């Protein structure tokens, strides 16, 4: 028995053992039916009825002697078959139990070795560790709090003890302080009394009054000159302050204008830089759009090439089917010489078709030669070599066709068989090579399509990035312009407010100075008038002595 027959036999036995019990019961019934057919009498039919020619009842002794042995053999076969079924059923139960246990074990093993189980165990471990750390920190905190409480209690006891000691010292200090205050008050009373006595004596002495009057006159005269000089100095200082303020205001205004001019130039420079950056981004966006269009056209070209390749493969398959059908017809007609010629012509046509396919592939390879890698160059070299092989075979077939014109029928038959074998080998080799070339070309087209798709995706992402950058730049420029306008307006208002405030402050200071000067001048004029009036009255009255009583002593 060969390997294939043995395998089919084992498969049939396995299927028979795995079939349901009803099918096996049907087999047992069929076996019993055959046994009954072997053991039934010659006059009995298969359905249990009597045939037309029934032998007499005395034919019973003619039952063959091998019937009991055959019956026992059938019973033994049935018993063996049932034992085999029981063994298969037990083996099946054992295998199913093993696979069920193994599936449970593998699921538990996968669950225990999974990332989720590991994370749960680590999370439980971390939670337990965190609880232990919290418990430890709570114990440490309780210990520190107990220590602080004990220290505070001891410190409070020390403070109470110190307070008790300070209370006695405070009473003695209060007594000493009251005595010192009493003595200081008495000393102050004595000094006040002496000062009052001295002032009274000074006022009652006419010499001091005369001296005071002379000093007052001299003071008034000196005050006039001092006031005039101070007024001139004040006017000069005011003018200088006004000029300095005007200079500072002018300097501040110029600095503010210069700063605003520099900020304006800086803003214009930043605007030009942003405009240049935006123009560059727009140029890049245009280039990316052109590149996307180019990639899209290239993808369409690649899809077209892939479709043409599919058409070429379909054409080769159709030619192969046509060749098989034509070959079958030629075998039926047995026209060897004509068949040989037609076969040679067909081989030449196939070679011409393969040559056209390879020429088309070479043209496609020449178009993509600048972008092809080493593998594509190798594929092109393989296609060129295949083209050379096909051209050589085409020349050989033409030479063979010329030789076939002079062969006889028998020689043509032998030559046909020989050439058919050679043609079959060459066709298989040529089909294999063409399949490799077409497969390589198909692989190249798929790679090009994939690279083109990735390039389009990258170009689309970069284009979206550029568009977002442009939108953000426009938004940033608009926001900066708005902020700059607000800042410029606020700065202008602030400068105007500062100038107005400084002007009002200067005006207020000038007005205050003018009022003070007028009040001082009026006071001086009034004092001068009073002095002149008092001197006139004193001159008119003459000298009058003043009565002096007993000096009084200041007592508290």
Coordinates of C-alpha atoms in Angstrom, one line a residue:
X1 CA 0.0 0.0 0.0
X2 CA 1.4 3.4 -1.0
X3 CA 1.7 6.4 1.3
X4 CA -1.3 8.2 -0.3
X5 CA -3.5 5.1 0.0
X6 CA -2.4 4.5 3.6
X7 CA -3.3 8.1 4.4
X8 CA -6.7 7.8 2.8
X9 CA -7.4 4.6 4.6
X10 CA -6.4 6.1 8.0
X11 CA -8.6 9.2 7.3
X12 CA -11.6 7.0 6.4
X13 CA -11.1 4.9 9.6
X14 CA -10.9 8.1 11.7
X15 CA -14.1 9.5 10.1
X16 CA -15.9 6.2 10.6
X17 CA -14.9 6.1 14.2
X18 CA -16.0 9.8 14.7
X19 CA -19.4 9.3 13.0
X20 CA -22.6 9.3 15.2
X21 CA -23.9 6.1 16.7
X22 CA -26.8 5.9 14.3
X23 CA -24.4 5.7 11.3
X24 CA -22.5 2.9 13.0
X25 CA -25.8 1.2 13.9
X26 CA -26.7 1.4 10.2
X27 CA -23.4 -0.3 9.4
X28 CA -24.1 -3.0 12.0
X29 CA -27.6 -3.5 10.4
X30 CA -26.0 -3.7 7.0
X31 CA -23.5 -6.3 8.2
X32 CA -26.3 -8.3 9.9
X33 CA -28.3 -8.1 6.6
X34 CA -25.4 -9.5 4.6
X35 CA -24.9 -12.3 7.2
X36 CA -28.6 -13.1 7.0
X37 CA -28.4 -13.1 3.2
X38 CA -25.5 -15.5 3.4
X39 CA -27.4 -17.8 5.9
X40 CA -30.9 -17.7 4.5
X41 CA -32.4 -20.6 2.7
X42 CA -32.4 -20.8 -1.1
X43 CA -36.2 -20.3 -1.3
X44 CA -36.3 -17.2 0.9
X45 CA -36.0 -13.7 -0.6
X46 CA -34.3 -10.7 0.9
X47 CA -37.4 -9.2 2.4
X48 CA -38.3 -12.4 4.2
X49 CA -41.0 -13.5 1.8
X50 CA -40.9 -16.8 -0.1
X51 CA -39.8 -17.0 -3.7
X52 CA -41.9 -18.4 -6.3
X53 CA -40.3 -21.8 -6.2
X54 CA -40.3 -22.8 -2.5
X55 CA -38.5 -25.9 -1.5
X56 CA -40.1 -28.3 1.0
X57 CA -39.7 -28.0 4.8
X58 CA -37.4 -31.0 4.8
X59 CA -34.6 -28.8 3.4
X60 CA -33.6 -27.8 7.0
X61 CA -31.0 -30.6 7.4
X62 CA -29.3 -29.1 4.3
X63 CA -28.2 -26.0 6.3
X64 CA -24.4 -25.7 5.9
X65 CA -22.4 -26.7 8.9
X66 CA -20.4 -23.5 8.8
X67 CA -23.4 -21.4 9.8
X68 CA -22.8 -21.5 13.7
X69 CA -19.1 -20.6 13.1
X70 CA -20.1 -17.8 10.8
X71 CA -22.6 -16.5 13.4
X72 CA -20.1 -16.6 16.2
X73 CA -17.6 -14.7 13.9
X74 CA -20.2 -12.0 13.3
X75 CA -20.9 -11.8 17.1
X76 CA -17.2 -11.5 17.8
X77 CA -16.9 -8.7 15.2
X78 CA -19.8 -6.9 16.7
X79 CA -18.2 -7.2 20.2
X80 CA -14.8 -6.1 18.9
X81 CA -16.5 -3.1 17.2
X82 CA -18.3 -2.1 20.4
X83 CA -15.1 -2.4 22.4
X84 CA -13.3 -0.3 19.9
X85 CA -16.1 2.3 20.1
X86 CA -15.8 2.3 23.9
X87 CA -12.1 2.7 23.6
X88 CA -12.5 5.6 21.1
X89 CA -15.2 7.2 23.4
X90 CA -12.9 6.9 26.4
X91 CA -10.0 8.3 24.5
X92 CA -12.2 11.1 23.3
X93 CA -13.4 11.9 26.8
X94 CA -9.8 11.8 28.0
X95 CA -8.7 14.1 25.3
X96 CA -11.6 16.5 25.8
X97 CA -11.0 16.6 29.5
X98 CA -7.3 17.3 28.9
X99 CA -8.0 20.1 26.5
X100 CA -10.6 21.6 28.8
X101 CA -8.2 21.4 31.8
X102 CA -5.4 22.8 29.6
X103 CA -7.6 25.7 28.4
X104 CA -8.5 26.5 32.0
X105 CA -4.9 26.3 33.1
X106 CA -3.7 28.4 30.2
X107 CA -6.4 31.1 30.8
X108 CA -5.5 31.2 34.5
X109 CA -1.8 31.4 33.6
X110 CA -2.4 34.1 31.1
X111 CA -4.5 36.0 33.6
X112 CA -1.9 35.7 36.3
X113 CA 1.0 36.7 34.0
X114 CA -1.0 39.5 32.4
X115 CA -0.1 43.2 32.8
X116 CA -3.4 43.9 34.5
X117 CA -2.8 41.3 37.2
X118 CA 0.7 42.7 37.7
X119 CA -0.6 46.2 38.0
X120 CA -3.3 45.1 40.5
X121 CA -0.7 43.3 42.6
X122 CA 1.7 46.3 42.5
X123 CA -1.2 48.6 43.3
X124 CA -2.2 46.5 46.3
X125 CA 1.5 46.4 47.4
X126 CA 1.8 50.2 47.0
X127 CA -1.4 50.8 48.9
X128 CA -0.3 48.5 51.7
X129 CA 3.1 50.2 51.8
X130 CA 1.4 53.6 51.8
X131 CA -0.8 52.6 54.7
X132 CA 2.2 51.4 56.6
X133 CA 4.0 54.7 55.9
X134 CA 1.0 56.6 57.0
X135 CA 0.7 54.6 60.2
X136 CA 4.5 55.1 60.9
X137 CA 4.2 58.8 60.2
X138 CA 1.2 59.1 62.5
X139 CA 3.1 57.3 65.3
X140 CA 6.0 59.6 64.8
X141 CA 3.8 62.7 64.8
X142 CA 2.1 61.5 68.0
X143 CA 5.5 61.1 69.6
X144 CA 6.6 64.6 68.6
X145 CA 3.3 66.1 69.8
X146 CA 3.8 64.3 73.2
X147 CA 7.3 65.7 73.4
X148 CA 6.2 69.2 72.5
X149 CA 3.4 69.0 75.1
X150 CA 5.8 68.0 77.8
X151 CA 8.2 70.8 76.8
X152 CA 5.3 73.3 76.8
X153 CA 4.2 72.1 80.3
X154 CA 7.7 72.5 81.7
X155 CA 8.1 75.9 80.1
X156 CA 4.7 77.0 81.5
X157 CA 5.7 75.9 85.0
X158 CA 9.0 77.9 84.7
X159 CA 7.1 81.0 83.5
X160 CA 4.7 80.7 86.5
X161 CA 7.6 80.5 88.8
X162 CA 9.3 83.4 87.2
X163 CA 6.1 85.5 87.4
X164 CA 5.8 84.9 91.2
X165 CA 9.4 86.1 91.6
X166 CA 8.8 89.1 89.4
X167 CA 5.8 90.2 91.4
X168 CA 7.8 90.9 94.6
X169 CA 10.5 92.7 92.6
X170 CA 7.8 94.8 90.9
X171 CA 6.4 96.1 94.2
X172 CA 9.9 97.4 95.2
X173 CA 10.4 99.0 91.8
X174 CA 7.1 100.8 92.0
X175 CA 8.0 102.3 95.4
X176 CA 11.4 103.4 94.1
X177 CA 9.8 104.9 91.0
X178 CA 7.2 106.8 93.0
X179 CA 10.0 108.3 95.2
X180 CA 12.0 109.3 92.2
X181 CA 9.0 110.9 90.5
X182 CA 8.2 112.9 93.6
X183 CA 11.8 114.2 93.9
X184 CA 11.8 115.0 90.2
X185 CA 8.5 116.9 90.5
X186 CA 9.9 119.0 93.3
X187 CA 13.0 119.8 91.4
X188 CA 11.0 120.8 88.3
X189 CA 8.9 123.2 90.5
X190 CA 12.0 124.9 91.8
X191 CA 13.4 125.3 88.3
X192 CA 10.1 126.8 87.0
X193 CA 10.0 129.2 89.9
X194 CA 13.6 130.4 89.2
X195 CA 12.9 130.8 85.5
X196 CA 9.8 132.9 86.2
X197 CA 11.7 135.1 88.6
X198 CA 14.4 135.6 86.0
X199 CA 11.9 136.5 83.2
X200 CA 10.1 139.0 85.5
X201 CA 13.4 140.7 86.4
X202 CA 14.4 140.9 82.8
X203 CA 11.1 142.5 81.7
X204 CA 11.1 145.0 84.6
X205 CA 14.5 146.3 83.8
X206 CA 14.4 149.4 81.4
X207 CA 17.8 148.8 80.1
X208 CA 16.8 145.5 78.7
X209 CA 13.7 147.0 77.2
X210 CA 15.8 149.7 75.5
X211 CA 18.2 147.1 74.2
X212 CA 15.3 144.9 73.0
X213 CA 13.8 147.9 71.2
X214 CA 17.1 148.7 69.5
X215 CA 17.5 145.1 68.5
X216 CA 14.0 145.0 67.2
X217 CA 14.6 148.0 65.0
X218 CA 17.8 146.6 63.7
X219 CA 16.1 143.3 63.1
X220 CA 13.4 145.0 61.1
X221 CA 15.9 146.9 59.0
X222 CA 17.9 143.7 58.4
X223 CA 14.8 141.8 57.7
X224 CA 13.9 144.2 54.9
X225 CA 17.2 143.6 53.2
X226 CA 17.0 139.9 53.8
X227 CA 13.5 139.7 52.5
X228 CA 14.5 141.6 49.4
X229 CA 17.5 139.4 48.8
X230 CA 15.4 136.3 49.6
X231 CA 12.7 137.5 47.2
X232 CA 15.2 138.0 44.5
X233 CA 16.7 134.6 45.2
X234 CA 13.3 133.1 45.2
X235 CA 12.4 134.7 41.9
X236 CA 15.7 133.5 40.4
X237 CA 15.1 130.1 41.8
X238 CA 11.6 130.0 40.4
X239 CA 12.8 131.1 37.0
X240 CA 15.6 128.5 37.2
X241 CA 13.1 125.8 38.3
X242 CA 10.7 126.8 35.6
X243 CA 13.5 126.7 33.0
X244 CA 14.7 123.3 34.5
X245 CA 11.2 122.0 34.4
X246 CA 10.8 123.1 30.8
X247 CA 14.1 121.5 29.9
X248 CA 13.1 118.3 31.7
X249 CA 9.8 118.3 30.1
X250 CA 11.4 118.8 26.7
X251 CA 14.0 116.1 27.4
X252 CA 11.3 113.7 28.6
X253 CA 9.2 114.6 25.5
X254 CA 12.2 114.0 23.2
X255 CA 13.1 110.8 25.0
X256 CA 9.5 109.6 24.7
X257 CA 9.4 110.5 21.0
X258 CA 12.8 108.8 20.4
X259 CA 11.6 105.7 22.3
X260 CA 8.3 105.7 20.4
X261 CA 10.3 106.1 17.2
X262 CA 12.6 103.2 18.1
X263 CA 9.6 101.0 19.0
X264 CA 7.9 102.0 15.8
X265 CA 11.1 101.0 13.8
X266 CA 11.4 97.8 15.8
X267 CA 7.8 97.0 15.1
X268 CA 8.2 97.7 11.4
X269 CA 11.3 95.5 11.4
X270 CA 9.4 92.7 13.1
X271 CA 6.5 93.2 10.7
X272 CA 8.8 93.0 7.8
X273 CA 10.4 89.8 9.3
X274 CA 7.0 88.3 9.9
X275 CA 5.9 89.3 6.4
X276 CA 9.1 87.6 5.0
X277 CA 8.4 84.6 7.1
X278 CA 4.8 84.5 5.9
X279 CA 5.9 84.9 2.3
X280 CA 8.4 82.0 2.8
X281 CA 5.7 79.9 4.4
X282 CA 3.4 80.7 1.5
X283 CA 6.1 79.7 -1.0
X284 CA 6.7 76.5 0.9
X285 CA 2.9 75.9 0.9
X286 CA 2.8 76.5 -2.9
X287 CA 5.8 74.1 -3.4
X288 CA 4.0 71.5 -1.2
X289 CA 0.8 71.9 -3.2
X290 CA 2.8 71.5 -6.5
X291 CA 4.6 68.4 -4.9
X292 CA 1.2 67.0 -3.9
X293 CA -0.1 67.5 -7.4
X294 CA 3.0 65.9 -8.8
X295 CA 2.7 63.0 -6.4
X296 CA -1.0 62.6 -7.3
X297 CA -0.2 62.4 -11.0
X298 CA 2.6 60.0 -10.3
X299 CA 0.2 57.8 -8.3
X300 CA -2.2 57.9 -11.2
X301 CA 0.6 56.9 -13.6
X302 CA 1.6 54.1 -11.2
X303 CA -2.0 52.8 -11.0
X304 CA -2.2 53.0 -14.8
X305 CA 1.1 51.0 -15.1
X306 CA -0.3 48.5 -12.6
X307 CA -3.5 48.2 -14.6
X308 CA -1.5 47.7 -17.8
X309 CA 0.6 45.0 -16.0
X310 CA -2.7 43.3 -15.1
X311 CA -3.8 43.5 -18.7
X312 CA -0.5 42.0 -19.8
X313 CA -0.8 39.1 -17.4
X314 CA -4.4 38.6 -18.5
X315 CA -3.3 38.6 -22.1
X316 CA -0.6 36.0 -21.3
X317 CA -3.2 33.8 -19.6
X318 CA -5.6 34.1 -22.5
X319 CA -2.8 33.1 -24.9
X320 CA -1.9 30.1 -22.7
X321 CA -5.6 29.0 -22.7
X322 CA -5.7 29.5 -26.5
X323 CA -2.5 27.5 -26.9
X324 CA -3.9 24.6 -24.8
X325 CA -7.1 24.5 -26.9
X326 CA -5.2 24.7 -30.2
X327 CA -2.8 22.0 -29.0
X328 CA -5.8 19.7 -28.1
X329 CA -7.2 20.2 -31.6
X330 CA -3.9 19.4 -33.2
X331 CA -3.6 16.2 -31.2
X332 CA -7.0 15.1 -32.4
X333 CA -6.2 15.8 -36.1
X334 CA -2.8 14.1 -36.0
X335 CA -1.4 16.3 -38.6
X336 CA 2.2 16.4 -37.4
X337 CA 3.9 18.3 -40.1
X338 CA 1.3 21.0 -40.2
X339 CA 1.1 21.0 -36.5
X340 CA 4.8 21.3 -36.2
X341 CA 4.7 24.4 -38.5
X342 CA 1.8 25.9 -36.6
X343 CA 3.5 25.1 -33.3
X344 CA 6.7 26.8 -34.4
X345 CA 4.6 29.7 -35.6
X346 CA 2.7 29.8 -32.3
X347 CA 6.0 29.7 -30.3
X348 CA 7.3 32.5 -32.5
X349 CA 4.1 34.5 -31.8
X350 CA 4.4 33.8 -28.0
X351 CA 8.0 34.9 -28.2
X352 CA 7.0 38.0 -30.1
X353 CA 4.3 38.8 -27.5
X354 CA 6.8 38.2 -24.6
X355 CA 9.3 40.5 -26.5
X356 CA 6.6 43.2 -26.8
X357 CA 5.8 42.9 -23.1
X358 CA 9.5 43.1 -22.1
X359 CA 9.9 46.1 -24.5
X360 CA 7.0 47.8 -22.7
X361 CA 8.5 47.0 -19.3
X362 CA 11.9 48.3 -20.5
X363 CA 10.3 51.5 -21.7
X364 CA 8.7 51.9 -18.3
X365 CA 12.0 51.1 -16.6
X366 CA 13.8 53.7 -18.8
X367 CA 11.2 56.4 -17.7
X368 CA 11.7 55.6 -14.0
X369 CA 15.5 55.0 -14.3
X370 CA 16.4 58.3 -12.5
X371 CA 14.4 57.4 -9.4
X372 CA 15.0 53.6 -9.3
X373 CA 17.1 51.9 -6.7
X374 CA 19.6 49.1 -7.1
X375 CA 16.8 46.4 -7.0
X376 CA 14.9 48.1 -9.8
X377 CA 18.1 48.3 -11.9
X378 CA 18.6 44.6 -11.3
X379 CA 15.0 44.0 -12.4
X380 CA 15.6 46.0 -15.5
X381 CA 18.8 44.0 -16.2
X382 CA 16.8 40.8 -15.7
X383 CA 14.2 42.1 -18.2
X384 CA 16.9 43.0 -20.7
X385 CA 18.5 39.5 -20.3
X386 CA 15.0 37.9 -20.7
X387 CA 14.5 39.9 -23.9
X388 CA 17.8 38.7 -25.3
X389 CA 16.9 35.1 -24.4
X390 CA 13.6 35.5 -26.1
X391 CA 15.2 37.0 -29.2
X392 CA 17.7 34.1 -29.3
X393 CA 14.8 31.5 -28.9
X394 CA 12.9 33.4 -31.7
X395 CA 15.9 33.0 -34.1
X396 CA 16.3 29.3 -33.1
X397 CA 12.5 28.8 -33.8
X398 CA 12.8 30.4 -37.2
X399 CA 15.7 28.2 -38.0
X400 CA 13.8 25.2 -36.8
X401 CA 10.8 26.1 -38.9
X402 CA 13.0 26.3 -42.0
X403 CA 14.4 22.8 -41.2
X404 CA 10.9 21.4 -40.8
X405 CA 10.0 22.0 -44.4
X406 CA 12.2 19.1 -45.6
X407 CA 11.3 16.5 -43.0
X408 CA 9.1 13.4 -43.8
X409 CA 6.0 12.5 -41.9
X410 CA 7.6 9.9 -39.6
X411 CA 10.6 12.1 -39.0
X412 CA 8.2 15.1 -38.4
X413 CA 6.4 13.0 -35.8
X414 CA 9.6 12.1 -34.0
X415 CA 10.8 15.7 -34.3
X416 CA 7.4 16.9 -33.1
X417 CA 7.7 14.8 -29.9
X418 CA 11.2 15.9 -29.4
X419 CA 10.5 19.5 -30.1
X420 CA 7.3 19.4 -28.0
X421 CA 9.4 18.3 -25.0
X422 CA 11.9 21.0 -25.6
X423 CA 9.2 23.6 -26.2
X424 CA 7.5 22.5 -22.9
X425 CA 10.8 23.0 -21.0
X426 CA 11.5 26.3 -22.7
X427 CA 7.9 27.5 -22.1
X428 CA 8.0 26.5 -18.4
X429 CA 11.4 28.3 -18.0
X430 CA 10.1 31.3 -20.0
X431 CA 6.9 31.4 -18.0
X432 CA 8.9 31.2 -14.8
X433 CA 11.2 34.0 -15.9
X434 CA 8.3 36.1 -17.1
X435 CA 6.4 35.5 -13.9
X436 CA 9.5 36.6 -11.9
X437 CA 9.8 39.7 -14.0
X438 CA 6.1 40.6 -13.8
X439 CA 6.1 39.8 -10.0
X440 CA 9.2 42.0 -9.5
X441 CA 7.5 44.8 -11.6
X442 CA 4.3 44.4 -9.6
X443 CA 6.3 44.6 -6.4
X444 CA 8.1 47.7 -7.6
X445 CA 4.8 49.3 -8.5
X446 CA 3.3 48.5 -5.1
X447 CA 6.4 50.0 -3.4
X448 CA 6.2 53.1 -5.6
X449 CA 2.5 53.5 -4.8
X450 CA 3.2 53.0 -1.0
X451 CA 6.0 55.6 -1.1
X452 CA 3.8 57.9 -3.1
X453 CA 1.0 57.5 -0.6
X454 CA 3.4 58.2 2.3
X455 CA 4.8 61.2 0.6
X456 CA 1.3 62.6 0.0
X457 CA 0.4 62.0 3.6
X458 CA 3.6 63.8 4.8
X459 CA 3.0 66.6 2.3
X460 CA -0.6 66.9 3.5
X461 CA 0.6 67.0 7.2
X462 CA 3.2 69.6 6.4
X463 CA 0.7 71.7 4.4
X464 CA -1.7 71.6 7.4
X465 CA 1.2 72.6 9.7
X466 CA 2.0 75.5 7.4
X467 CA -1.6 76.6 7.2
X468 CA -1.9 76.5 11.0
X469 CA 1.4 78.4 11.3
X470 CA 0.0 81.1 8.9
X471 CA -3.2 81.4 10.8
X472 CA -1.3 81.6 14.1
X473 CA 1.0 84.3 12.7
X474 CA -1.9 86.3 11.4
X475 CA -3.6 86.0 14.8
X476 CA -0.4 86.9 16.6
X477 CA 0.1 89.9 14.3
X478 CA -3.4 91.1 14.8
X479 CA -3.2 90.7 18.6
X480 CA 0.2 92.5 18.7
X481 CA -1.1 95.4 16.6
X482 CA -4.1 95.7 18.9
X483 CA -1.9 95.5 22.0
X484 CA 0.5 98.0 20.5
X485 CA -2.3 100.5 19.7
X486 CA -3.7 100.1 23.2
X487 CA -0.2 100.6 24.7
X488 CA 0.5 103.6 22.5
X489 CA -2.9 105.2 23.5
X490 CA -2.2 104.4 27.2
X491 CA 1.3 105.8 27.0
X492 CA 0.1 109.0 25.3
X493 CA -2.6 109.4 27.9
X494 CA -0.1 108.8 30.7
X495 CA 2.3 111.4 29.2
X496 CA -0.5 113.9 28.8
X497 CA -1.6 113.2 32.4
X498 CA 1.9 113.6 33.7
X499 CA 2.4 116.8 31.8
X500 CA -0.9 118.2 33.0
X501 CA -0.2 117.1 36.6
X502 CA 3.3 118.6 36.6
X503 CA 1.9 121.8 35.1
X504 CA -0.8 122.0 37.8
X505 CA 1.7 121.2 40.5
X506 CA 4.0 124.0 39.3
X507 CA 1.2 126.4 39.0
X508 CA 0.0 125.5 42.5
X509 CA 3.5 125.9 43.9
X510 CA 3.9 129.3 42.2
X511 CA 0.6 130.4 43.5
X512 CA 1.4 129.2 47.0
X513 CA 4.8 131.0 46.9
X514 CA 3.2 134.2 45.7
X515 CA 0.6 134.1 48.5
X516 CA 3.3 133.4 51.0
X517 CA 5.3 136.3 49.7
X518 CA 2.3 138.6 49.8
X519 CA 1.4 137.5 53.3
X520 CA 5.0 138.0 54.5
X521 CA 5.1 141.5 52.9
X522 CA 1.8 142.4 54.4
X523 CA 2.9 141.2 57.8
X524 CA 6.1 143.2 57.6
X525 CA 4.2 146.3 56.5
X526 CA 1.8 145.9 59.4
X527 CA 4.6 145.3 61.9
X528 CA 6.4 148.4 60.6
X529 CA 3.2 150.5 60.9
X530 CA 2.7 149.2 64.5
X531 CA 6.3 150.0 65.4
X532 CA 6.1 153.5 63.9
X533 CA 2.8 154.1 65.7
X534 CA 4.1 152.8 69.0
X535 CA 7.3 154.9 68.7
X536 CA 5.2 158.0 67.8
X537 CA 3.0 157.4 70.9
X538 CA 6.0 156.7 73.1
X539 CA 7.7 159.9 71.8
X540 CA 4.5 161.9 72.4
X541 CA 4.0 160.6 75.9
X542 CA 7.6 160.7 76.8
X543 CA 9.2 158.5 79.4
X544 CA 6.8 157.0 82.0
X545 CA 8.0 155.0 84.9
X546 CA 6.3 151.8 85.6
X547 CA 5.2 150.7 89.1
X548 CA 6.9 147.6 90.3
X549 CA 5.3 145.6 93.0
X550 CA 6.6 142.8 95.1
X551 CA 7.7 140.0 92.9
X552 CA 5.6 136.9 93.2
X553 CA 6.9 133.4 93.6
X554 CA 5.4 130.6 91.6
X555 CA 4.0 127.9 93.9
X556 CA 2.2 124.8 93.0

